[in-house]
Rosetta silent file (secondary structure, phi, psi, omega in degrees, C-alpha in Angstrom):
SEQUENCE: MNTVAFSIDDMQAAAGEACRLLKVLSNPDRLLILCRLAEGEMSVGQLEESLGIRQPTLSQQLTVLREEALVATRREGKHIHYRIDSPQALAVMQVLHQQFCPKEA
SCORE:     score description
SCORE:     0.000 S_00000001
   1 L     0.000  114.227 -158.525    0.123    0.213    0.040 S_00000001
   2 L  -124.877  115.200 -178.471    1.419    3.360   -0.916 S_00000001
   3 L   -98.233  156.818  148.609    0.640    6.411    1.570 S_00000001
   4 L  -123.711  148.692 -179.989    1.647    9.762    1.367 S_00000001
   5 L   -76.845  157.612  177.717    2.432   11.376    4.439 S_00000001
   6 L  -115.148  133.089  144.139    0.879   14.764    5.077 S_00000001
   7 L   -11.562  148.726  154.627    2.359   17.769    6.755 S_00000001
   8 L   -84.446  -24.931  151.641    0.934   18.464   10.396 S_00000001
   9 L   -61.365  -35.735  167.277    0.444   21.855    8.785 S_00000001
  10 L   -46.910  -71.416 -161.623   -1.595   20.210    5.874 S_00000001
  11 H   -60.653  -16.595 -179.226   -3.646   18.234    7.958 S_00000001
  12 H   -78.871  -28.362 -179.287   -4.229   21.047    9.980 S_00000001
  13 H   -82.257  -54.578  165.407   -5.398   23.218    6.564 S_00000001
  14 H   -51.053  -53.044 -173.459   -7.762   20.295    6.123 S_00000001
  15 H   -61.624  -25.746 -149.144   -9.239   19.816    9.222 S_00000001
  16 H   -89.439  -35.008 -157.752  -10.019   24.054    9.167 S_00000001
  17 H   -95.660  -15.161 -174.135  -11.576   23.642    5.442 S_00000001
  18 H   -90.560  -49.405 -162.867  -13.684   20.274    6.661 S_00000001
  19 H   -70.008  -24.018  167.460  -14.706   21.648    9.688 S_00000001
  20 H   -44.725  -67.238  171.812  -15.782   25.400    7.900 S_00000001
  21 H   -28.871  -68.111  172.919  -17.710   22.937    5.766 S_00000001
  22 H   -46.258  -59.485 -169.148  -19.442   20.704    8.899 S_00000001
  23 H   -73.046  -49.753  156.446  -20.775   24.189   10.245 S_00000001
  24 L   -25.481  -29.275  160.549  -22.101   25.054    7.077 S_00000001
  25 L   -89.074  -11.386 -162.179  -24.172   21.800    7.340 S_00000001
  26 L   -81.027  -36.122 -161.809  -25.125   22.354   10.397 S_00000001
  27 L   -74.456 -179.258  176.378  -28.004   24.893    9.878 S_00000001
  28 L  -121.844  -36.409 -177.975  -31.090   22.243    8.883 S_00000001
  29 H   -47.948  -65.096 -172.896  -32.235   24.793    6.226 S_00000001
  30 H   -54.248  -22.320  170.010  -28.989   25.236    4.543 S_00000001
  31 H   -62.773  -58.556  164.827  -28.881   21.230    4.860 S_00000001
  32 H   -53.873  -49.383  159.330  -31.957   20.917    3.077 S_00000001
  33 H   -57.679  -44.336 -168.914  -31.222   23.261    0.223 S_00000001
  34 H   -95.298   12.892  157.799  -28.073   21.591   -0.590 S_00000001
  35 H  -109.197    8.838  165.801  -29.808   18.150   -0.370 S_00000001
  36 H   -85.389  -11.647 -174.917  -32.419   19.041   -2.712 S_00000001
  37 L   -95.588  -13.123  177.428  -29.715   20.393   -4.909 S_00000001
  38 L   -51.123  -68.834  170.637  -28.064   17.568   -4.781 S_00000001
  39 L   -36.080  -39.581 -144.227  -30.725   16.178   -6.794 S_00000001
  40 L   134.262  166.088  179.697  -29.795   19.101   -9.471 S_00000001
  41 L   -91.906  172.890 -160.781  -30.345   22.552  -10.182 S_00000001
  42 E  -153.218  133.542  159.028  -33.240   24.496   -9.156 S_00000001
  43 E   -49.722  142.400  171.377  -34.798   27.918   -8.931 S_00000001
  44 H   -37.672  -59.622 -135.808  -35.042   30.024   -5.966 S_00000001
  45 H   -82.953  -57.480 -156.857  -38.885   29.670   -6.564 S_00000001
  46 H   -59.560  -13.539 -173.257  -38.969   25.718   -7.454 S_00000001
  47 H   -86.460  -38.877  153.409  -36.998   25.576   -4.155 S_00000001
  48 H   -36.247  -67.941 -174.475  -39.691   27.551   -1.652 S_00000001
  49 H   -16.644  -69.701 -136.479  -42.179   25.097   -3.783 S_00000001
  50 H   -85.756  -27.366  171.118  -40.145   21.927   -2.647 S_00000001
  51 H   -97.964  -37.466 -170.904  -38.888   22.901    0.619 S_00000001
  52 L    94.272   -7.403 -171.491  -41.225   25.005    2.881 S_00000001
  53 L   -69.571  119.135 -153.304  -38.562   27.065    3.451 S_00000001
  54 L   -98.112  156.795 -161.258  -40.460   30.847    3.223 S_00000001
  55 H   -53.160  -29.457 -158.584  -38.582   33.216    0.793 S_00000001
  56 H   -84.207  -24.195 -160.057  -36.651   35.547    3.774 S_00000001
  57 H   -98.526  -98.796 -177.216  -35.087   32.671    5.585 S_00000001
  58 H   -18.487  -28.767  171.414  -34.474   30.885    2.071 S_00000001
  59 H   -93.126  -37.613 -177.860  -32.549   33.960    0.536 S_00000001
  60 H   -44.328  -66.581 -172.279  -30.429   34.488    4.051 S_00000001
  61 H   -62.055  -16.496  152.276  -29.311   30.669    3.406 S_00000001
  62 H   -75.959  -30.163 -170.087  -28.236   31.406    0.127 S_00000001
  63 H   -61.487  -47.475 -176.436  -26.743   34.003    0.639 S_00000001
  64 H   -98.080   14.294  171.623  -24.455   31.939    2.795 S_00000001
  65 H   -84.830  -56.766 -175.332  -24.179   28.961    0.832 S_00000001
  66 H   -50.379  -67.134 -171.623  -23.031   31.721   -2.035 S_00000001
  67 L   -44.203  -41.072  164.324  -20.536   33.052   -0.029 S_00000001
  68 L   -71.165   22.925 -157.939  -18.846   29.664    1.449 S_00000001
  69 L   -37.059   84.119  142.760  -19.018   29.143   -2.426 S_00000001
  70 L   -61.655  -68.691  173.698  -21.103   26.018   -1.913 S_00000001
  71 E  -113.639 -169.780 -139.594  -23.021   27.037   -4.635 S_00000001
  72 E  -171.245  137.933 -173.366  -23.040   28.768   -7.833 S_00000001
  73 E  -115.150  128.837  150.998  -25.844   31.037   -9.681 S_00000001
  74 E  -128.306  112.389 -177.788  -27.591   31.331  -13.070 S_00000001
  75 E   -93.788  154.471  178.626  -29.979   33.585  -14.172 S_00000001
  76 E  -145.841  109.324  156.299  -32.362   32.991  -17.018 S_00000001
  77 L    77.216 -105.382 -159.385  -34.918   36.083  -17.350 S_00000001
  78 L  -115.657  -27.751  174.801  -36.326   37.287  -13.556 S_00000001
  79 E   -71.788  120.944  176.216  -35.118   33.296  -12.066 S_00000001
  80 E   -93.195  129.662  161.366  -31.826   32.843  -10.348 S_00000001
  81 E  -113.695  130.519  172.378  -31.100   28.739  -10.680 S_00000001
  82 E  -113.979  157.483  179.718  -28.400   27.468   -7.996 S_00000001
  83 E  -127.310  147.542  159.316  -26.134   24.322   -8.228 S_00000001
  84 E   -67.527  131.085 -163.207  -23.955   22.760   -6.051 S_00000001
  85 L  -125.622   22.213 -174.303  -20.500   24.322   -6.999 S_00000001
  86 L  -127.985   88.474  163.848  -18.289   22.228   -4.415 S_00000001
  87 H   -35.295  -63.749  160.486  -17.434   18.874   -4.839 S_00000001
  88 H    -3.499  -83.818 -178.113  -16.434   18.524   -1.620 S_00000001
  89 H   -78.958    6.603  149.431  -20.003   19.197   -0.084 S_00000001
  90 H  -105.690   35.114  148.443  -21.454   17.144   -2.685 S_00000001
  91 L   -95.389   -6.853  172.132  -19.810   14.188   -1.580 S_00000001
  92 L   -98.186  -27.216  175.704  -20.629   14.643    2.057 S_00000001
  93 H   -71.660  -16.891 -174.320  -24.366   15.173    0.769 S_00000001
  94 H   -69.645  -48.684 -165.631  -24.179   11.768   -1.430 S_00000001
  95 H  -103.319   16.836  155.506  -23.135   10.196    1.682 S_00000001
  96 H   -68.548  -54.264 -171.136  -25.403   11.778    3.947 S_00000001
  97 H   -55.645  -69.530  169.263  -28.414   11.232    1.635 S_00000001
  98 H   -23.251  -59.203  150.042  -27.311    7.317    1.850 S_00000001
  99 H   -52.717  -52.613 -159.911  -27.290    7.220    5.675 S_00000001
 100 H  -128.205    0.689  159.083  -30.224    8.783    6.310 S_00000001
 101 L   -92.967  139.378 -138.959  -32.660    8.823    3.575 S_00000001
 102 L   -93.967  119.070  151.836  -35.356    6.516    3.410 S_00000001
 103 L   -53.628  113.011 -178.289  -34.987    3.547    0.730 S_00000001
 104 L   -69.742  117.741 -172.513  -37.167    3.810   -1.898 S_00000001
 105 L   -53.864    0.000    0.000  -39.650    0.506   -1.756 S_00000001
């Protein structure tokens, strides 16, 4: 088995990045938003309707996700569409979905 040894500085930096991601995911509304976006791009209206999160809260949480570079946007006319833009966030969401979401019968 070939392993690469990381310096303690590299490990601390990686731990800091992981903690930052986990902190963002620790908010239930943000977690729900990312869970839905893991299925594909959605407009703000689609997110609001499918998640039942009211517009002011949704906008606030989407702003946090944008500032943390976890989501990206695309404008189409009056509508803004969001998608996950972080491979790390998407990977974590896939694991969480596998572990916590009910299996289809």
